[in-house]
PDB file of C-alpha atoms and ligand atoms in Angstrom:
ATOM      1  CA  UNK A 127     -25.227  -8.616  33.693  1.00  0.00           C
ATOM      2  CA  UNK A 128     -27.264  -9.314  36.463  1.00  0.00           C
ATOM      3  CA  UNK A 129     -28.383  -6.414  37.543  1.00  0.00           C
ATOM      4  CA  UNK A 130     -29.907  -6.618  41.347  1.00  0.00           C
ATOM      5  CA  UNK A 131     -32.997  -3.537  41.905  1.00  0.00           C
ATOM      6  CA  UNK A 132     -33.134  -1.710  44.651  1.00  0.00           C
ATOM      7  CA  UNK A 133     -35.982   0.282  46.187  1.00  0.00           C
ATOM      8  CA  UNK A 134     -34.586   3.220  45.288  1.00  0.00           C
ATOM      9  CA  UNK A 135     -34.605   2.791  41.827  1.00  0.00           C
ATOM     10  CA  UNK A 136     -37.398   3.644  39.830  1.00  0.00           C
ATOM     11  CA  UNK A 137     -39.716   1.194  37.678  1.00  0.00           C
ATOM     12  CA  UNK A 138     -38.268   1.987  34.739  1.00  0.00           C
ATOM     13  CA  UNK A 139     -34.367   1.796  35.527  1.00  0.00           C
ATOM     14  CA  UNK A 140     -35.034  -1.212  36.710  1.00  0.00           C
ATOM     15  CA  UNK A 141     -36.999  -2.571  33.149  1.00  0.00           C
ATOM     16  CA  UNK A 142     -34.492  -1.002  31.097  1.00  0.00           C
ATOM     17  CA  UNK A 143     -31.753  -3.334  32.898  1.00  0.00           C
ATOM     18  CA  UNK A 144     -33.676  -6.596  32.246  1.00  0.00           C
ATOM     19  CA  UNK A 145     -31.135  -7.731  29.576  1.00  0.00           C
ATOM     20  CA  UNK A 146     -28.424 -10.634  29.714  1.00  0.00           C
ATOM     21  CA  UNK A 147     -26.027  -8.960  27.937  1.00  0.00           C
ATOM     22  CA  UNK A 148     -24.987  -5.407  27.666  1.00  0.00           C
ATOM     23  CA  UNK A 149     -23.322  -5.491  24.033  1.00  0.00           C
ATOM     24  CA  UNK A 150     -21.698  -2.416  22.581  1.00  0.00           C
ATOM     25  CA  UNK A 151     -21.527  -2.586  18.712  1.00  0.00           C
ATOM     26  CA  UNK A 152     -19.193   0.113  16.684  1.00  0.00           C
ATOM     27  CA  UNK A 153     -21.978   0.344  13.260  1.00  0.00           C
ATOM     28  CA  UNK A 154     -25.469  -0.835  13.052  1.00  0.00           C
ATOM     29  CA  UNK A 155     -24.691  -4.024  11.061  1.00  0.00           C
ATOM     30  CA  UNK A 156     -23.589  -5.733  14.157  1.00  0.00           C
ATOM     31  CA  UNK A 157     -26.749  -4.350  15.751  1.00  0.00           C
ATOM     32  CA  UNK A 158     -28.556  -5.783  13.249  1.00  0.00           C
ATOM     33  CA  UNK A 159     -26.983  -9.348  13.295  1.00  0.00           C
ATOM     34  CA  UNK A 160     -26.910  -9.052  17.247  1.00  0.00           C
ATOM     35  CA  UNK A 161     -30.275  -8.205  17.698  1.00  0.00           C
ATOM     36  CA  UNK A 162     -31.211 -11.450  15.440  1.00  0.00           C
ATOM     37  CA  UNK A 163     -29.107 -13.408  18.166  1.00  0.00           C
ATOM     38  CA  UNK A 164     -29.804 -12.384  21.323  1.00  0.00           C
ATOM     39  CA  UNK A 165     -33.617 -11.037  20.673  1.00  0.00           C
ATOM     40  CA  UNK A 166     -34.205  -9.516  24.375  1.00  0.00           C
ATOM     41  CA  UNK A 167     -31.888 -10.585  26.243  1.00  0.00           C
ATOM     42  CA  UNK A 168     -29.144  -8.360  25.251  1.00  0.00           C
ATOM     43  CA  UNK A 169     -29.530  -4.572  25.074  1.00  0.00           C
ATOM     44  CA  UNK A 170     -27.395  -3.271  22.777  1.00  0.00           C
ATOM     45  CA  UNK A 171     -25.614   0.390  21.817  1.00  0.00           C
ATOM     46  CA  UNK A 172     -24.757   2.095  19.041  1.00  0.00           C
ATOM     47  CA  UNK A 173     -21.771   3.415  18.080  1.00  0.00           C
ATOM     48  CA  UNK A 174     -22.382   4.956  15.175  1.00  0.00           C
ATOM     49  CA  UNK A 175     -25.484   5.138  11.899  1.00  0.00           C
ATOM     50  CA  UNK A 176     -25.615   4.638   8.561  1.00  0.00           C
ATOM     51  CA  UNK A 177     -24.963   8.327   7.912  1.00  0.00           C
ATOM     52  CA  UNK A 178     -21.738   8.275   9.915  1.00  0.00           C
ATOM     53  CA  UNK A 179     -18.854   7.667   8.747  1.00  0.00           C
ATOM     54  CA  UNK A 180     -17.555   4.733  10.667  1.00  0.00           C
ATOM     55  CA  UNK A 181     -12.908   5.182  10.412  1.00  0.00           C
ATOM     56  CA  UNK A 182     -13.956   9.193  11.589  1.00  0.00           C
ATOM     57  CA  UNK A 183     -16.246   9.183  14.691  1.00  0.00           C
ATOM     58  CA  UNK A 184     -16.243  11.519  17.932  1.00  0.00           C
ATOM     59  CA  UNK A 185     -15.246   9.162  21.402  1.00  0.00           C
ATOM     60  CA  UNK A 186     -18.201  10.899  23.107  1.00  0.00           C
ATOM     61  CA  UNK A 187     -19.131  10.509  26.853  1.00  0.00           C
ATOM     62  CA  UNK A 188     -21.746   8.877  26.039  1.00  0.00           C
ATOM     63  CA  UNK A 189     -19.971   6.188  24.471  1.00  0.00           C
ATOM     64  CA  UNK A 190     -17.693   6.419  27.073  1.00  0.00           C
ATOM     65  CA  UNK A 191     -20.416   5.587  29.534  1.00  0.00           C
ATOM     66  CA  UNK A 192     -21.621   2.754  27.486  1.00  0.00           C
ATOM     67  CA  UNK A 193     -19.080   0.569  26.672  1.00  0.00           C
ATOM     68  CA  UNK A 194     -17.929   1.354  30.363  1.00  0.00           C
ATOM     69  CA  UNK A 195     -20.972  -0.929  31.292  1.00  0.00           C
ATOM     70  CA  UNK A 196     -20.290  -3.701  28.008  1.00  0.00           C
ATOM     71  CA  UNK A 197     -20.377  -7.685  28.685  1.00  0.00           C
ATOM     72  CA  UNK A 198     -19.369  -7.644  24.533  1.00  0.00           C
ATOM     73  CA  UNK A 199     -17.844  -5.342  22.395  1.00  0.00           C
ATOM     74  CA  UNK A 200     -18.534  -5.763  18.654  1.00  0.00           C
ATOM     75  CA  UNK A 201     -16.886  -3.702  15.936  1.00  0.00           C
ATOM     76  CA  UNK A 202     -15.094  -4.242  12.526  1.00  0.00           C
ATOM     77  CA  UNK A 203     -11.866  -4.503  13.676  1.00  0.00           C
ATOM     78  CA  UNK A 204      -8.718  -4.212  11.004  1.00  0.00           C
ATOM     79  CA  UNK A 205      -8.975  -0.934  12.216  1.00  0.00           C
ATOM     80  CA  UNK A 206     -11.471   0.688  10.726  1.00  0.00           C
ATOM     81  CA  UNK A 207     -11.885   2.475  14.118  1.00  0.00           C
ATOM     82  CA  UNK A 208      -8.325   2.643  14.834  1.00  0.00           C
ATOM     83  CA  UNK A 209      -9.130   6.739  15.161  1.00  0.00           C
ATOM     84  CA  UNK A 210     -11.403   6.589  18.232  1.00  0.00           C
ATOM     85  CA  UNK A 211     -12.477   2.808  19.261  1.00  0.00           C
ATOM     86  CA  UNK A 212      -8.259   1.930  21.329  1.00  0.00           C
ATOM     87  CA  UNK A 213      -9.095   5.502  23.483  1.00  0.00           C
ATOM     88  CA  UNK A 214     -12.588   4.401  24.101  1.00  0.00           C
ATOM     89  CA  UNK A 215     -11.011   1.499  25.331  1.00  0.00           C
ATOM     90  CA  UNK A 216      -8.607   2.890  26.926  1.00  0.00           C
ATOM     91  CA  UNK A 217     -11.429   5.335  28.947  1.00  0.00           C
ATOM     92  CA  UNK A 218     -13.678   2.059  29.882  1.00  0.00           C
ATOM     93  CA  UNK A 219     -11.815   0.703  32.603  1.00  0.00           C
ATOM     94  CA  UNK A 220     -13.502  -2.398  31.607  1.00  0.00           C
ATOM     95  CA  UNK A 221     -11.092  -5.432  31.840  1.00  0.00           C
ATOM     96  CA  UNK A 222     -14.278  -7.796  30.445  1.00  0.00           C
ATOM     97  CA  UNK A 223     -14.309  -6.037  26.468  1.00  0.00           C
ATOM     98  CA  UNK A 224     -10.557  -5.029  26.076  1.00  0.00           C
ATOM     99  CA  UNK A 225      -8.926  -6.507  22.892  1.00  0.00           C
ATOM    100  CA  UNK A 226      -7.597 -10.942  23.865  1.00  0.00           C
ATOM    101  CA  UNK A 227     -10.935 -11.126  26.239  1.00  0.00           C
ATOM    102  CA  UNK A 228     -13.887 -13.364  24.877  1.00  0.00           C
ATOM    103  CA  UNK A 229     -15.758 -10.554  25.315  1.00  0.00           C
ATOM    104  CA  UNK A 230     -14.298  -8.821  21.911  1.00  0.00           C
ATOM    105  CA  UNK A 231     -14.690  -9.491  18.558  1.00  0.00           C
ATOM    106  CA  UNK A 232     -13.671  -8.056  15.670  1.00  0.00           C
ATOM    107  CA  UNK A 233     -15.879  -9.329  12.467  1.00  0.00           C
ATOM    108  CA  UNK A 234     -13.252  -8.731  10.115  1.00  0.00           C
ATOM    109  CA  UNK A 235     -10.786 -11.234  11.662  1.00  0.00           C
ATOM    110  CA  UNK A 236     -13.261 -13.900  11.667  1.00  0.00           C
ATOM    111  CA  UNK A 237     -13.157 -13.922   7.200  1.00  0.00           C
ATOM    112  CA  UNK A 238     -10.755 -13.889   4.341  1.00  0.00           C
ATOM    113  CA  UNK A 239     -10.405  -9.714   4.310  1.00  0.00           C
ATOM    114  CA  UNK A 240      -9.346  -8.567   0.728  1.00  0.00           C
ATOM    115  CA  UNK A 241      -6.955  -6.131  -0.825  1.00  0.00           C
ATOM    116  CA  UNK A 242      -4.185  -6.775   2.158  1.00  0.00           C
ATOM    117  CA  UNK A 243      -1.373  -4.710   1.326  1.00  0.00           C
ATOM    118  CA  UNK A 244       2.294  -5.340   0.186  1.00  0.00           C
ATOM    119  CA  UNK A 245       3.462  -2.870   2.293  1.00  0.00           C
ATOM    120  CA  UNK A 246       1.890   0.209   4.094  1.00  0.00           C
ATOM    121  CA  UNK A 247       2.717   3.976   3.930  1.00  0.00           C
ATOM    122  CA  UNK A 248      -0.540   5.830   6.094  1.00  0.00           C
ATOM    123  CA  UNK A 249       1.433   9.040   5.046  1.00  0.00           C
ATOM    124  CA  UNK A 250       0.492   8.614   1.398  1.00  0.00           C
ATOM    125  CA  UNK A 251      -3.448   8.085   2.893  1.00  0.00           C
ATOM    126  CA  UNK A 252      -4.495   4.306   2.702  1.00  0.00           C
ATOM    127  CA  UNK A 253      -6.497   3.785   6.238  1.00  0.00           C
ATOM    128  CA  UNK A 254      -6.936   0.146   5.735  1.00  0.00           C
ATOM    129  CA  UNK A 255      -3.142  -1.006   6.280  1.00  0.00           C
ATOM    130  CA  UNK A 256      -4.956  -4.742   7.693  1.00  0.00           C
ATOM    131  CA  UNK A 257      -7.300  -5.543   4.557  1.00  0.00           C
ATOM    132  CA  UNK A 258     -10.717  -4.479   3.471  1.00  0.00           C
ATOM    133  CA  UNK A 259     -12.749  -3.874   7.141  1.00  0.00           C
ATOM    134  CA  UNK A 260     -16.547  -3.676   5.501  1.00  0.00           C
ATOM    135  CA  UNK A 261     -16.681  -6.979   5.552  1.00  0.00           C
ATOM    136  CA  UNK A 262     -20.714  -7.479   5.878  1.00  0.00           C
ATOM    137  CA  UNK A 263     -21.388  -6.883   2.369  1.00  0.00           C
ATOM    138  CA  UNK A 264     -20.569 -10.604   1.795  1.00  0.00           C
ATOM    139  CA  UNK A 265     -23.704 -12.380   2.861  1.00  0.00           C
ATOM    140  CA  UNK A 266     -21.027 -15.947   3.185  1.00  0.00           C
ATOM    141  CA  UNK A 267     -19.213 -13.484   6.140  1.00  0.00           C
ATOM    142  CA  UNK A 268     -22.113 -12.616   7.361  1.00  0.00           C
ATOM    143  CA  UNK A 269     -22.638 -16.283   8.229  1.00  0.00           C
ATOM    144  CA  UNK A 270     -19.055 -17.132   9.513  1.00  0.00           C
ATOM    145  CA  UNK A 271     -19.876 -14.037  11.834  1.00  0.00           C
ATOM    146  CA  UNK A 272     -23.102 -15.153  13.077  1.00  0.00           C
ATOM    147  CA  UNK A 273     -21.504 -18.186  13.888  1.00  0.00           C
ATOM    148  CA  UNK A 274     -19.301 -16.661  15.928  1.00  0.00           C
ATOM    149  CA  UNK A 275     -20.964 -14.225  17.714  1.00  0.00           C
ATOM    150  CA  UNK A 276     -24.347 -16.483  18.100  1.00  0.00           C
ATOM    151  CA  UNK A 277     -21.961 -18.939  19.976  1.00  0.00           C
ATOM    152  CA  UNK A 278     -19.978 -15.907  22.009  1.00  0.00           C
ATOM    153  CA  UNK A 279     -23.525 -15.521  23.390  1.00  0.00           C
ATOM    154  CA  UNK A 280     -24.272 -19.161  24.575  1.00  0.00           C
ATOM    155  CA  UNK A 281     -20.188 -18.758  26.248  1.00  0.00           C
ATOM    156  CA  UNK A 282     -20.858 -15.220  27.984  1.00  0.00           C
ATOM    157  CA  UNK A 283     -24.088 -16.094  29.376  1.00  0.00           C
ATOM    158  CA  UNK A 284     -24.849 -19.661  29.781  1.00  0.00           C
ATOM    159  CA  UNK A 285     -27.182 -19.576  31.738  1.00  0.00           C
ATOM    160  CA  UNK A 286     -29.804 -18.625  27.952  1.00  0.00           C
ATOM    161  CA  UNK A 287     -27.589 -20.863  26.281  1.00  0.00           C
ATOM    162  CA  UNK A 288     -30.406 -22.326  24.565  1.00  0.00           C
ATOM    163  CA  UNK A 289     -31.977 -19.450  23.786  1.00  0.00           C
ATOM    164  CA  UNK A 290     -28.998 -18.623  21.470  1.00  0.00           C
ATOM    165  CA  UNK A 291     -28.634 -21.772  20.026  1.00  0.00           C
ATOM    166  CA  UNK A 292     -32.051 -21.466  19.218  1.00  0.00           C
ATOM    167  CA  UNK A 293     -31.877 -18.020  17.597  1.00  0.00           C
ATOM    168  CA  UNK A 294     -28.664 -18.795  15.762  1.00  0.00           C
ATOM    169  CA  UNK A 295     -29.920 -22.065  13.745  1.00  0.00           C
ATOM    170  CA  UNK A 296     -33.118 -20.216  13.141  1.00  0.00           C
ATOM    171  CA  UNK A 297     -31.033 -16.771  11.279  1.00  0.00           C
ATOM    172  CA  UNK A 298     -28.756 -19.071  10.101  1.00  0.00           C
ATOM    173  CA  UNK A 299     -31.691 -21.260   7.604  1.00  0.00           C
ATOM    174  CA  UNK A 300     -33.142 -17.908   7.154  1.00  0.00           C
ATOM    175  CA  UNK A 301     -29.883 -16.048   5.953  1.00  0.00           C
ATOM    176  CA  UNK A 302     -28.740 -19.178   4.029  1.00  0.00           C
ATOM    177  CA  UNK A 303     -32.471 -18.891   2.077  1.00  0.00           C
ATOM    178  CA  UNK A 304     -32.214 -14.837   1.291  1.00  0.00           C
ATOM    179  CA  UNK A 305     -28.639 -15.506   0.279  1.00  0.00           C
ATOM    180  CA  UNK A 306     -29.497 -17.749  -1.957  1.00  0.00           C
ATOM    181  CA  UNK A 307     -32.344 -15.935  -3.783  1.00  0.00           C
ATOM    182  CA  UNK A 308     -29.970 -13.143  -3.460  1.00  0.00           C
ATOM    183  CA  UNK A 309     -27.457 -14.781  -5.730  1.00  0.00           C
ATOM    184  CA  UNK A 310     -30.804 -15.782  -8.418  1.00  0.00           C
ATOM    185  CA  UNK A 311     -31.703 -12.566  -8.479  1.00  0.00           C
ATOM    186  CA  UNK A 312     -27.870 -10.621  -8.864  1.00  0.00           C
ATOM    187  CA  UNK A 313     -27.381 -12.502 -12.091  1.00  0.00           C
ATOM    188  CA  UNK A 314     -27.669 -10.005 -14.373  1.00  0.00           C
ATOM    189  CA  UNK A 315     -25.467  -8.160 -12.694  1.00  0.00           C
ATOM    190  CA  UNK A 316     -22.328 -10.513 -13.550  1.00  0.00           C
ATOM    191  CA  UNK A 317     -19.780  -7.672 -14.873  1.00  0.00           C
ATOM    192  CA  UNK A 318     -21.860  -5.081 -15.007  1.00  0.00           C
ATOM    193  CA  UNK A 319     -19.143  -1.456 -14.728  1.00  0.00           C
ATOM    194  CA  UNK A 320     -19.166   0.441 -12.048  1.00  0.00           C
ATOM    195  CA  UNK A 321     -16.653   2.622 -10.310  1.00  0.00           C
ATOM    196  CA  UNK A 322     -16.842   3.598  -5.972  1.00  0.00           C
ATOM    197  CA  UNK A 323     -16.012   6.448  -4.105  1.00  0.00           C
ATOM    198  CA  UNK A 324     -14.884   4.899  -1.608  1.00  0.00           C
ATOM    199  CA  UNK A 325     -13.459   1.026  -1.187  1.00  0.00           C
ATOM    200  CA  UNK A 326     -16.791   0.080   1.292  1.00  0.00           C
ATOM    201  CA  UNK A 327     -18.271  -2.034  -1.103  1.00  0.00           C
ATOM    202  CA  UNK A 328     -15.507  -4.221  -2.267  1.00  0.00           C
ATOM    203  CA  UNK A 329     -16.982  -7.449  -0.618  1.00  0.00           C
ATOM    204  CA  UNK A 330     -19.918  -6.767  -2.644  1.00  0.00           C
ATOM    205  CA  UNK A 331     -18.521  -6.633  -5.845  1.00  0.00           C
ATOM    206  CA  UNK A 332     -16.653  -9.511  -5.543  1.00  0.00           C
ATOM    207  CA  UNK A 333     -19.572 -11.355  -4.643  1.00  0.00           C
ATOM    208  CA  UNK A 334     -21.725 -10.323  -7.394  1.00  0.00           C
ATOM    209  CA  UNK A 335     -18.312 -10.434  -9.329  1.00  0.00           C
ATOM    210  CA  UNK A 336     -18.913  -6.771 -10.772  1.00  0.00           C
ATOM    211  CA  UNK A 337     -16.449  -5.043 -12.945  1.00  0.00           C
ATOM    212  CA  UNK A 338     -14.768  -2.547 -10.725  1.00  0.00           C
ATOM    213  CA  UNK A 339     -13.146   0.192 -12.957  1.00  0.00           C
ATOM    214  CA  UNK A 340     -12.274   2.286 -10.472  1.00  0.00           C
ATOM    215  CA  UNK A 341     -12.136   4.272  -7.121  1.00  0.00           C
ATOM    216  CA  UNK A 342     -12.450   7.734  -6.580  1.00  0.00           C
ATOM    217  CA  UNK A 343     -10.127   8.028  -3.413  1.00  0.00           C
ATOM    218  CA  UNK A 344      -6.924   7.571  -4.644  1.00  0.00           C
ATOM    219  CA  UNK A 345      -5.665   4.904  -2.091  1.00  0.00           C
ATOM    220  CA  UNK A 346      -8.236   4.160   0.629  1.00  0.00           C
ATOM    221  CA  UNK A 347      -8.917   7.608   2.386  1.00  0.00           C
ATOM    222  CA  UNK A 348      -7.292   9.684   0.818  1.00  0.00           C
ATOM    223  CA  UNK A 349     -10.180  12.155  -0.507  1.00  0.00           C
ATOM    224  CA  UNK A 350     -10.290  12.466  -4.649  1.00  0.00           C
ATOM    225  CA  UNK A 351      -8.415  14.437  -5.766  1.00  0.00           C
ATOM    226  CA  UNK A 352      -8.690  17.382  -9.053  1.00  0.00           C
ATOM    227  CA  UNK A 353      -6.281  15.546 -11.014  1.00  0.00           C
ATOM    228  CA  UNK A 354      -7.333  11.614 -10.098  1.00  0.00           C
ATOM    229  CA  UNK A 355     -10.981  12.551 -11.287  1.00  0.00           C
ATOM    230  CA  UNK A 356      -9.711  14.735 -14.586  1.00  0.00           C
ATOM    231  CA  UNK A 357      -7.139  11.183 -15.203  1.00  0.00           C
ATOM    232  CA  UNK A 358     -10.580   9.207 -14.533  1.00  0.00           C
ATOM    233  CA  UNK A 359     -12.378  11.269 -16.840  1.00  0.00           C
ATOM    234  CA  UNK A 360     -10.031  11.067 -19.435  1.00  0.00           C
ATOM    235  CA  UNK A 361      -9.589   7.101 -19.340  1.00  0.00           C
ATOM    236  CA  UNK A 362     -13.432   6.199 -19.160  1.00  0.00           C
ATOM    237  CA  UNK A 363     -15.094   8.686 -21.483  1.00  0.00           C
ATOM    238  CA  UNK A 364     -15.166   6.487 -24.174  1.00  0.00           C
ATOM    239  CA  UNK A 365     -16.743   3.569 -21.988  1.00  0.00           C
ATOM    240  CA  UNK A 366     -17.666   4.839 -18.978  1.00  0.00           C
ATOM    241  CA  UNK A 367     -19.123   2.987 -15.872  1.00  0.00           C
ATOM    242  CA  UNK A 368     -22.965   2.702 -15.877  1.00  0.00           C
ATOM    243  CA  UNK A 369     -23.679   4.159 -12.083  1.00  0.00           C
ATOM    244  CA  UNK A 370     -20.658   5.521  -9.382  1.00  0.00           C
ATOM    245  CA  UNK A 371     -21.235   3.967  -6.161  1.00  0.00           C
ATOM    246  CA  UNK A 372     -21.216   5.659  -2.644  1.00  0.00           C
ATOM    247  CA  UNK A 373     -22.005   4.946   1.109  1.00  0.00           C
ATOM    248  CA  UNK A 374     -24.769   7.871   2.409  1.00  0.00           C
ATOM    249  CA  UNK A 375     -21.702   9.403   4.730  1.00  0.00           C
ATOM    250  CA  UNK A 376     -19.744   9.693   1.570  1.00  0.00           C
ATOM    251  CA  UNK A 377     -19.751  12.985  -0.274  1.00  0.00           C
ATOM    252  CA  UNK A 378     -21.671  13.309  -3.818  1.00  0.00           C
ATOM    253  CA  UNK A 379     -19.602  16.024  -4.844  1.00  0.00           C
ATOM    254  CA  UNK A 380     -17.173  13.760  -6.166  1.00  0.00           C
ATOM    255  CA  UNK A 381     -19.319  11.270  -7.625  1.00  0.00           C
ATOM    256  CA  UNK A 382     -21.455  13.833  -8.972  1.00  0.00           C
ATOM    257  CA  UNK A 383     -18.714  16.026 -10.724  1.00  0.00           C
ATOM    258  CA  UNK A 384     -17.880  12.573 -12.970  1.00  0.00           C
ATOM    259  CA  UNK A 385     -20.939  10.950 -13.415  1.00  0.00           C
ATOM    260  CA  UNK A 386     -22.408  13.898 -14.979  1.00  0.00           C
ATOM    261  CA  UNK A 387     -19.243  14.562 -17.820  1.00  0.00           C
ATOM    262  CA  UNK A 388     -19.332  10.212 -17.833  1.00  0.00           C
ATOM    263  CA  UNK A 389     -22.644  10.394 -18.240  1.00  0.00           C
ATOM    264  CA  UNK A 390     -22.410   7.552 -15.428  1.00  0.00           C
ATOM    265  CA  UNK A 391     -25.426   7.187 -13.055  1.00  0.00           C
ATOM    266  CA  UNK A 392     -24.951   7.752  -9.598  1.00  0.00           C
ATOM    267  CA  UNK A 393     -26.634   5.699  -6.845  1.00  0.00           C
ATOM    268  CA  UNK A 394     -26.165   6.144  -3.002  1.00  0.00           C
ATOM    269  CA  UNK A 395     -26.603   2.694  -1.441  1.00  0.00           C
ATOM    270  CA  UNK A 396     -27.602   1.407   1.519  1.00  0.00           C
ATOM    271  CA  UNK A 397     -24.156   0.278   2.392  1.00  0.00           C
ATOM    272  CA  UNK A 398     -25.795  -0.761   6.617  1.00  0.00           C
ATOM    273  CA  UNK A 399     -28.701  -0.715   8.023  1.00  0.00           C
ATOM    274  CA  UNK A 400     -30.109   2.303   8.024  1.00  0.00           C
ATOM    275  CA  UNK A 401     -28.607   3.536   5.035  1.00  0.00           C
ATOM    276  CA  UNK A 402     -31.713   3.870   2.307  1.00  0.00           C
ATOM    277  CA  UNK A 403     -34.334   3.306   4.820  1.00  0.00           C
ATOM    278  CA  UNK A 404     -33.370  -0.157   5.618  1.00  0.00           C
ATOM    279  CA  UNK A 405     -34.728  -1.522   9.007  1.00  0.00           C
ATOM    280  CA  UNK A 406     -32.294  -4.730   9.149  1.00  0.00           C
ATOM    281  CA  UNK A 407     -29.386  -6.828   7.330  1.00  0.00           C
ATOM    282  CA  UNK A 408     -32.039  -8.711   4.980  1.00  0.00           C
ATOM    283  CA  UNK A 409     -33.022  -4.770   3.696  1.00  0.00           C
ATOM    284  CA  UNK A 410     -29.974  -3.958   2.970  1.00  0.00           C
ATOM    285  CA  UNK A 411     -28.662  -6.938   0.318  1.00  0.00           C
ATOM    286  CA  UNK A 412     -32.590  -6.432  -0.736  1.00  0.00           C
ATOM    287  CA  UNK A 413     -32.717  -2.821  -1.641  1.00  0.00           C
ATOM    288  CA  UNK A 414     -28.915  -3.476  -2.712  1.00  0.00           C
ATOM    289  CA  UNK A 415     -29.282  -5.998  -5.144  1.00  0.00           C
ATOM    290  CA  UNK A 416     -32.895  -4.216  -6.521  1.00  0.00           C
ATOM    291  CA  UNK A 417     -30.549  -1.228  -7.101  1.00  0.00           C
ATOM    292  CA  UNK A 418     -28.167  -1.982  -8.857  1.00  0.00           C
ATOM    293  CA  UNK A 419     -30.798  -3.779 -11.013  1.00  0.00           C
ATOM    294  CA  UNK A 420     -32.717  -0.669 -11.728  1.00  0.00           C
ATOM    295  CA  UNK A 421     -29.356   1.359 -13.082  1.00  0.00           C
ATOM    296  CA  UNK A 422     -27.963  -1.633 -15.034  1.00  0.00           C
ATOM    297  CA  UNK A 423     -31.108  -2.313 -17.414  1.00  0.00           C
TER     298      UNK A 423
HETATM  299 ZN1   ZN B1138     -12.904   1.776   4.466  1.00  0.00          ZN
END
């Protein structure tokens, strides 16, 4: 977005408005990816942190203000943000980022989604009616999304398309090298037995071919009940998982109860950028594999 600085605006305000595109992202993983793809051409507002559950965010006035000025919106989609994003979009009065416009990108719609239910009954607590939306934990998905986003930046801001092309090529080259390194490093993880609190790690588990025994949530979004945890304890007490995985925003209580009784490890993985002190998507994968290797040996 081009902004002309009037003489009434302070130098500071003008400096803050120098970016060429205002971008609104729902989750930190997309902030990290867009920083790689857009550099200083973008001013990015991120709606959530790694410590916040992206399923249940508050549509705060500060977010409405940010989305109002956005040229591009990037969220996971597949109904991950269904509880709060539609309200923000309605309140924004911003045609550029409404569904169907080039400024509205849902990452989960760009990749093959897994765990798409045959039929959905929200009364049963399933909050993933369009399949699993936590798509960023497979490097191949990130690659595909980076291709689309890089092209979209060039389309929305043609004056800087040359830069966007250079950033995209550079990112994809570094990402491919890192992906090959991760695959090699993670070989010993094939088949390790894990449980998960929520289905946050399904793409990671799929990619690394871990053996996911069960979820602590009876259905995605339905809190672990005492009866469900007791049934897991009974079913896996003889051959327990080596670890029970959860995100930084998931409560540790159920994992702790079960891990103590099964003699399994509790593992809070970074999940997204900022989790476990990670600074970017590369570090999320580095740290995740490192932590899994540590508990598996
Ligand atoms: Zn979810």
